[in-house]
């Protein structure tokens, strides 16, 4: 696997960072996960915009402009074998003598990027849905920053794994925020409900796509605070993320969600998401004449 580290491409085995890197010492950095379909980065501009928001949130200067990021990302995609990839992009405040305060003068940030095969949920999982547990959201108040310091998310997600489930749905002050590594949608009486983007959740790129699709397809939807009891009495629950796309949650804390099977809203949104993905990729990169109808990605 070829990775990118501080201006150079290299096999992952050769990538080295100093032990005093502030990412290692303090978790002082931010990251992005960008899906790549048929070697094309999906919603790249939006991911780079969120990266800027995260960097601003931790007061770290963006080491590259959009054109340079695009060049590096496309080269990394080209240097890796598979067509569908997920890119992990990670920036820390660099290596310096251990001190909580920012290094002064600033040191060069550490910029790391790797690509892994993108394994979206297989058909059996789409058909069965996944289990979730609920837990109190005990994270900090800047969950809108995609910080590499993920210890609370790690522990919360492990609660789900320990219970034989896939995700933990987080509740703060009586309202649902998101999942430990995904955004959560509630479906009630044919309406899609989404919590508002604020400091208590990560503004998901997939979340935005799902709301755009709902709007375009006239699916009744509402963005508003969602009380915990609405989650526990939902007809359907959905999770979204760049790697899971749209997935049905069919049990919560061991009880069935609705009738315990992926519902009509899931089926509709999943199909529309796949269509959207394909259409967007085609718009950005028109099919060559040889590909014809139904070809391409
Ligand atoms: N996580 N909320 C949290 C806490 C997340 O970690 C993620 C994604 C999302 C969904 O965001 P997006 O749709 O932009 O992927 C919401 C990534 C996939 C990860 O950490 O691996």
Tab-separated table of C-alpha atoms and ligand atoms in Angstrom:
chain	number	residue	atom	x	y	z
A	1	UNK	CA	0.000	0.000	0.000
A	2	UNK	CA	1.332	3.419	-0.964
A	3	UNK	CA	0.813	6.234	1.530
A	4	UNK	CA	1.557	9.953	1.526
A	5	UNK	CA	3.600	11.512	4.312
A	6	UNK	CA	4.812	15.120	4.369
A	7	UNK	CA	5.283	15.587	0.636
A	8	UNK	CA	6.348	12.074	-0.293
A	9	UNK	CA	4.699	8.883	-1.471
A	10	UNK	CA	6.091	5.659	-0.019
A	11	UNK	CA	5.147	2.099	0.971
A	12	UNK	CA	3.330	2.165	4.326
A	13	UNK	CA	6.149	0.120	5.901
A	14	UNK	CA	8.539	3.028	5.286
A	15	UNK	CA	6.315	5.771	6.750
A	16	UNK	CA	7.772	7.092	10.035
A	17	UNK	CA	6.840	9.937	12.363
A	18	UNK	CA	8.722	11.177	15.446
A	19	UNK	CA	7.411	9.971	18.819
A	20	UNK	CA	7.067	13.608	19.892
A	21	UNK	CA	4.456	14.232	17.207
A	22	UNK	CA	1.590	16.071	18.896
A	23	UNK	CA	-0.859	13.710	17.259
A	24	UNK	CA	0.780	10.851	19.189
A	25	UNK	CA	1.305	12.799	22.430
A	26	UNK	CA	-1.911	14.860	22.657
A	27	UNK	CA	-4.222	13.681	19.865
A	28	UNK	CA	-3.663	17.227	18.577
A	29	UNK	CA	-4.909	16.982	15.017
A	30	UNK	CA	-7.843	16.531	12.667
A	31	UNK	CA	-8.788	14.064	9.952
A	32	UNK	CA	-11.080	13.290	7.047
A	33	UNK	CA	-12.400	10.085	5.502
A	34	UNK	CA	-13.175	10.464	1.797
A	35	UNK	CA	-14.808	7.715	-0.275
A	36	UNK	CA	-13.463	7.101	-3.778
A	37	UNK	CA	-15.609	5.438	-6.434
A	38	UNK	CA	-14.014	4.272	-9.665
A	39	UNK	CA	-10.904	6.263	-8.705
A	40	UNK	CA	-12.899	9.470	-8.272
A	41	UNK	CA	-13.059	11.182	-4.882
A	42	UNK	CA	-16.741	11.629	-3.932
A	43	UNK	CA	-17.796	15.097	-2.761
A	44	UNK	CA	-14.171	16.183	-2.504
A	45	UNK	CA	-14.928	19.916	-2.296
A	46	UNK	CA	-17.269	19.293	0.658
A	47	UNK	CA	-14.711	17.113	2.457
A	48	UNK	CA	-12.022	19.776	1.968
A	49	UNK	CA	-14.419	22.431	3.269
A	50	UNK	CA	-15.099	20.375	6.403
A	51	UNK	CA	-11.348	19.824	6.792
A	52	UNK	CA	-10.898	23.622	6.771
A	53	UNK	CA	-13.627	23.942	9.418
A	54	UNK	CA	-11.839	21.363	11.591
A	55	UNK	CA	-8.462	23.086	11.128
A	56	UNK	CA	-10.013	26.450	12.023
A	57	UNK	CA	-11.553	24.783	15.080
A	58	UNK	CA	-8.132	23.724	16.385
A	59	UNK	CA	-6.380	26.900	15.136
A	60	UNK	CA	-4.059	25.078	12.765
A	61	UNK	CA	-3.170	26.601	9.419
A	62	UNK	CA	-4.178	24.575	6.371
A	63	UNK	CA	-0.888	23.329	4.873
A	64	UNK	CA	-2.340	23.213	1.338
A	65	UNK	CA	-4.835	25.014	-0.867
A	66	UNK	CA	-7.653	23.155	-2.595
A	67	UNK	CA	-5.730	22.666	-5.862
A	68	UNK	CA	-2.744	21.153	-4.059
A	69	UNK	CA	-4.943	18.832	-1.966
A	70	UNK	CA	-6.699	17.705	-5.129
A	71	UNK	CA	-3.376	16.967	-6.810
A	72	UNK	CA	-2.038	14.950	-3.854
A	73	UNK	CA	-5.318	13.064	-3.400
A	74	UNK	CA	-5.559	12.162	-7.084
A	75	UNK	CA	-1.971	10.968	-7.115
A	76	UNK	CA	-2.556	8.784	-4.048
A	77	UNK	CA	-5.680	7.322	-5.671
A	78	UNK	CA	-3.703	6.592	-8.858
A	79	UNK	CA	-0.877	4.930	-6.925
A	80	UNK	CA	-3.173	2.429	-5.202
A	81	UNK	CA	-4.562	-0.687	-6.861
A	82	UNK	CA	-8.295	-0.854	-6.290
A	83	UNK	CA	-10.858	1.410	-7.975
A	84	UNK	CA	-13.100	1.952	-4.927
A	85	UNK	CA	-11.048	3.264	-2.031
A	86	UNK	CA	-11.475	5.121	1.180
A	87	UNK	CA	-8.936	7.821	1.841
A	88	UNK	CA	-7.852	8.652	5.359
A	89	UNK	CA	-6.325	12.147	5.616
A	90	UNK	CA	-4.694	13.211	8.861
A	91	UNK	CA	-3.010	16.459	9.916
A	92	UNK	CA	-1.365	17.069	13.280
A	93	UNK	CA	0.311	20.127	14.816
A	94	UNK	CA	3.691	18.462	14.217
A	95	UNK	CA	6.543	17.288	16.458
A	96	UNK	CA	7.782	19.493	19.316
A	97	UNK	CA	9.006	19.271	22.920
A	98	UNK	CA	6.054	18.119	25.030
A	99	UNK	CA	4.067	21.140	26.178
A	100	UNK	CA	0.292	21.520	26.018
A	101	UNK	CA	0.591	25.042	24.584
A	102	UNK	CA	1.111	25.383	20.826
A	103	UNK	CA	4.797	25.202	19.773
A	104	UNK	CA	6.206	28.696	19.358
A	105	UNK	CA	7.283	29.420	16.693
A	106	UNK	CA	4.962	26.929	14.979
A	107	UNK	CA	6.544	23.739	13.623
A	108	UNK	CA	5.687	22.031	10.341
A	109	UNK	CA	2.440	20.039	10.617
A	110	UNK	CA	2.469	16.305	9.960
A	111	UNK	CA	0.367	15.454	6.907
A	112	UNK	CA	-0.442	11.799	6.398
A	113	UNK	CA	-2.758	10.147	3.921
A	114	UNK	CA	-3.509	6.509	3.196
A	115	UNK	CA	-5.886	4.620	0.990
A	116	UNK	CA	-7.709	1.408	1.850
A	117	UNK	CA	-10.149	-0.614	-0.243
A	118	UNK	CA	-13.675	0.751	0.247
A	119	UNK	CA	-15.856	-2.115	1.420
A	120	UNK	CA	-19.422	-0.820	1.502
A	121	UNK	CA	-21.955	-3.007	3.379
A	122	UNK	CA	-22.518	-6.323	1.581
A	123	UNK	CA	-25.996	-7.375	0.393
A	124	UNK	CA	-26.811	-9.624	3.404
A	125	UNK	CA	-26.166	-6.708	5.773
A	126	UNK	CA	-28.326	-4.397	3.676
A	127	UNK	CA	-31.090	-6.991	3.884
A	128	UNK	CA	-30.807	-7.708	7.618
A	129	UNK	CA	-29.834	-4.278	8.917
A	130	UNK	CA	-27.602	-3.912	11.973
A	131	UNK	CA	-28.079	-3.737	15.720
A	132	UNK	CA	-27.378	-0.667	17.835
A	133	UNK	CA	-27.183	0.156	21.515
A	134	UNK	CA	-27.808	3.535	23.138
A	135	UNK	CA	-25.523	5.407	25.518
A	136	UNK	CA	-25.070	8.812	27.080
A	137	UNK	CA	-23.019	11.110	24.838
A	138	UNK	CA	-20.070	11.885	27.106
A	139	UNK	CA	-17.913	13.640	24.490
A	140	UNK	CA	-16.773	17.258	24.508
A	141	UNK	CA	-18.818	20.187	23.151
A	142	UNK	CA	-16.989	20.519	19.811
A	143	UNK	CA	-18.131	17.339	18.089
A	144	UNK	CA	-18.362	19.384	14.862
A	145	UNK	CA	-14.551	19.206	14.691
A	146	UNK	CA	-13.341	15.968	13.115
A	147	UNK	CA	-10.626	15.583	15.741
A	148	UNK	CA	-8.237	12.615	15.759
A	149	UNK	CA	-8.676	12.461	19.567
A	150	UNK	CA	-11.381	9.788	19.427
A	151	UNK	CA	-11.111	8.027	22.784
A	152	UNK	CA	-14.762	8.677	23.775
A	153	UNK	CA	-15.940	7.479	20.335
A	154	UNK	CA	-13.693	4.418	20.617
A	155	UNK	CA	-15.117	3.466	24.018
A	156	UNK	CA	-18.698	4.189	22.964
A	157	UNK	CA	-18.367	2.182	19.769
A	158	UNK	CA	-16.847	-0.735	21.686
A	159	UNK	CA	-20.015	-0.866	23.827
A	160	UNK	CA	-21.883	-1.762	20.635
A	161	UNK	CA	-19.329	-4.377	19.610
A	162	UNK	CA	-19.416	-5.956	23.087
A	163	UNK	CA	-23.204	-6.271	22.727
A	164	UNK	CA	-22.845	-7.911	19.282
A	165	UNK	CA	-24.019	-4.709	17.583
A	166	UNK	CA	-22.607	-2.320	14.989
A	167	UNK	CA	-23.188	1.162	16.383
A	168	UNK	CA	-23.922	3.159	19.531
A	169	UNK	CA	-26.588	5.864	19.325
A	170	UNK	CA	-25.706	8.807	21.532
A	171	UNK	CA	-28.123	10.751	23.719
A	172	UNK	CA	-27.231	14.089	25.288
A	173	UNK	CA	-29.580	16.005	27.601
A	174	UNK	CA	-32.568	14.006	26.386
A	175	UNK	CA	-31.838	14.450	22.662
A	176	UNK	CA	-30.159	12.236	20.074
A	177	UNK	CA	-26.913	13.622	18.682
A	178	UNK	CA	-25.425	10.987	16.342
A	179	UNK	CA	-23.704	7.599	16.357
A	180	UNK	CA	-20.203	6.910	17.684
A	181	UNK	CA	-18.965	6.907	14.060
A	182	UNK	CA	-22.026	7.831	11.984
A	183	UNK	CA	-24.999	10.183	11.747
A	184	UNK	CA	-28.446	8.889	12.688
A	185	UNK	CA	-31.822	9.519	11.052
A	186	UNK	CA	-35.217	8.647	12.551
A	187	UNK	CA	-38.280	7.698	10.489
A	188	UNK	CA	-41.774	8.169	11.940
A	189	UNK	CA	-45.074	7.975	10.054
A	190	UNK	CA	-43.309	8.242	6.689
A	191	UNK	CA	-41.283	11.307	7.718
A	192	UNK	CA	-37.521	11.412	7.749
A	193	UNK	CA	-36.176	13.269	10.804
A	194	UNK	CA	-32.609	14.535	11.121
A	195	UNK	CA	-30.973	16.385	14.018
A	196	UNK	CA	-29.734	19.897	13.154
A	197	UNK	CA	-26.039	20.405	12.461
A	198	UNK	CA	-24.573	22.076	15.505
A	199	UNK	CA	-21.558	21.754	17.805
A	200	UNK	CA	-22.865	18.447	19.203
A	201	UNK	CA	-22.466	16.362	16.044
A	202	UNK	CA	-20.162	15.906	13.108
A	203	UNK	CA	-21.638	17.566	10.009
A	204	UNK	CA	-21.671	14.398	7.921
A	205	UNK	CA	-21.095	14.599	4.194
A	206	UNK	CA	-23.344	11.539	3.724
A	207	UNK	CA	-25.955	13.203	5.987
A	208	UNK	CA	-26.021	16.162	3.564
A	209	UNK	CA	-26.355	13.881	0.552
A	210	UNK	CA	-29.292	12.035	2.168
A	211	UNK	CA	-31.095	15.305	2.930
A	212	UNK	CA	-30.486	16.560	-0.615
A	213	UNK	CA	-31.882	13.316	-2.007
A	214	UNK	CA	-34.925	13.557	0.279
A	215	UNK	CA	-35.532	17.114	-0.911
A	216	UNK	CA	-35.128	16.223	-4.590
A	217	UNK	CA	-37.415	13.180	-4.323
A	218	UNK	CA	-40.127	14.939	-2.283
A	219	UNK	CA	-39.631	12.699	0.738
A	220	UNK	CA	-41.254	14.394	3.733
A	221	UNK	CA	-38.403	15.384	6.002
A	222	UNK	CA	-37.656	17.654	8.902
A	223	UNK	CA	-34.410	18.880	10.450
A	224	UNK	CA	-34.995	19.460	14.144
A	225	UNK	CA	-33.919	18.276	17.555
A	226	UNK	CA	-34.932	14.655	18.101
A	227	UNK	CA	-35.946	13.598	21.613
A	228	UNK	CA	-34.622	10.289	22.932
A	229	UNK	CA	-38.115	8.774	23.161
A	230	UNK	CA	-38.613	9.439	19.436
A	231	UNK	CA	-35.543	7.294	18.805
A	232	UNK	CA	-36.866	4.498	21.012
A	233	UNK	CA	-40.309	4.661	19.322
A	234	UNK	CA	-39.077	5.059	15.742
A	235	UNK	CA	-40.595	3.164	12.813
A	236	UNK	CA	-37.118	3.016	11.277
A	237	UNK	CA	-33.616	4.118	12.237
A	238	UNK	CA	-30.886	4.753	9.654
A	239	UNK	CA	-27.194	5.372	10.011
A	240	UNK	CA	-25.058	7.157	7.450
A	241	UNK	CA	-21.332	7.532	6.911
A	242	UNK	CA	-18.824	7.734	4.082
A	243	UNK	CA	-17.884	4.063	4.462
A	244	UNK	CA	-21.300	2.598	5.433
A	245	UNK	CA	-23.318	4.874	3.096
A	246	UNK	CA	-26.934	4.283	4.271
A	247	UNK	CA	-27.673	1.350	6.557
A	248	UNK	CA	-30.804	0.281	8.459
A	249	UNK	CA	-30.657	-0.175	12.227
A	250	UNK	CA	-33.099	-2.961	13.014
A	251	UNK	CA	-32.592	-3.466	16.744
A	252	UNK	CA	-31.947	-0.955	19.507
A	253	UNK	CA	-30.871	-2.145	22.957
A	254	UNK	CA	-31.984	-5.651	21.986
A	255	UNK	CA	-35.521	-4.629	20.931
A	256	UNK	CA	-36.755	-4.527	17.329
A	257	UNK	CA	-36.966	-1.139	15.628
A	258	UNK	CA	-40.457	-1.022	14.037
A	259	UNK	CA	-41.069	-4.516	12.712
A	260	UNK	CA	-37.394	-5.378	13.085
A	261	UNK	CA	-36.653	-5.341	9.338
A	262	UNK	CA	-35.156	-2.642	7.104
A	263	UNK	CA	-38.141	-0.477	6.142
A	264	UNK	CA	-39.499	1.280	3.088
A	265	UNK	CA	-37.643	4.535	3.796
A	266	UNK	CA	-34.343	2.671	3.989
A	267	UNK	CA	-35.024	0.863	0.706
A	268	UNK	CA	-35.933	4.134	-1.015
A	269	UNK	CA	-33.007	6.141	0.318
A	270	UNK	CA	-30.487	3.389	-0.300
A	271	UNK	CA	-31.537	3.106	-3.928
A	272	UNK	CA	-31.607	6.891	-4.392
A	273	UNK	CA	-28.163	7.133	-2.783
A	274	UNK	CA	-26.727	4.609	-5.245
A	275	UNK	CA	-28.386	6.467	-8.156
A	276	UNK	CA	-27.111	9.799	-6.877
A	277	UNK	CA	-23.583	8.500	-6.473
A	278	UNK	CA	-23.569	7.237	-10.037
A	279	UNK	CA	-25.156	10.402	-11.468
A	280	UNK	CA	-22.805	12.749	-9.629
A	281	UNK	CA	-19.757	10.823	-10.706
A	282	UNK	CA	-20.998	10.923	-14.306
A	283	UNK	CA	-21.706	14.638	-14.189
A	284	UNK	CA	-18.271	15.424	-12.862
A	285	UNK	CA	-16.631	13.064	-15.310
A	286	UNK	CA	-18.849	12.579	-18.386
A	287	UNK	CA	-18.855	9.068	-19.780
A	288	UNK	CA	-16.537	8.560	-22.696
A	289	UNK	CA	-18.389	7.508	-25.840
A	290	UNK	CA	-17.112	3.935	-25.498
A	291	UNK	CA	-18.849	3.415	-22.140
A	292	UNK	CA	-22.421	3.838	-23.359
A	293	UNK	CA	-25.613	3.608	-21.338
A	294	UNK	CA	-25.345	1.571	-18.187
A	295	UNK	CA	-21.560	1.447	-18.365
A	296	UNK	CA	-19.057	3.471	-16.359
A	297	UNK	CA	-19.101	3.088	-12.606
B	1	LIG	N1	-16.698	8.674	10.527
B	1	LIG	N2	-20.311	11.236	13.019
B	1	LIG	C1	-19.150	10.702	13.434
B	1	LIG	C2	-18.794	10.790	14.874
B	1	LIG	C3	-18.282	10.082	12.507
B	1	LIG	O1	-17.111	9.581	12.926
B	1	LIG	C4	-18.674	9.995	11.134
B	1	LIG	C5	-17.818	9.352	10.097
B	1	LIG	C6	-19.898	10.553	10.748
B	1	LIG	C7	-20.380	10.534	9.318
B	1	LIG	O2	-19.719	11.500	8.536
B	1	LIG	P1	-19.483	11.287	6.961
B	1	LIG	O3	-20.823	11.031	6.362
B	1	LIG	O4	-18.892	12.556	6.516
B	1	LIG	O5	-18.583	10.081	6.790
B	1	LIG	C8	-20.691	11.170	11.720
B	1	LIG	C9	-15.722	8.189	9.597
B	1	LIG	C10	-16.269	7.361	8.473
B	1	LIG	C11	-14.597	7.511	10.372
B	1	LIG	O6	-14.231	8.072	11.390
B	1	LIG	O7	-14.082	6.481	9.924
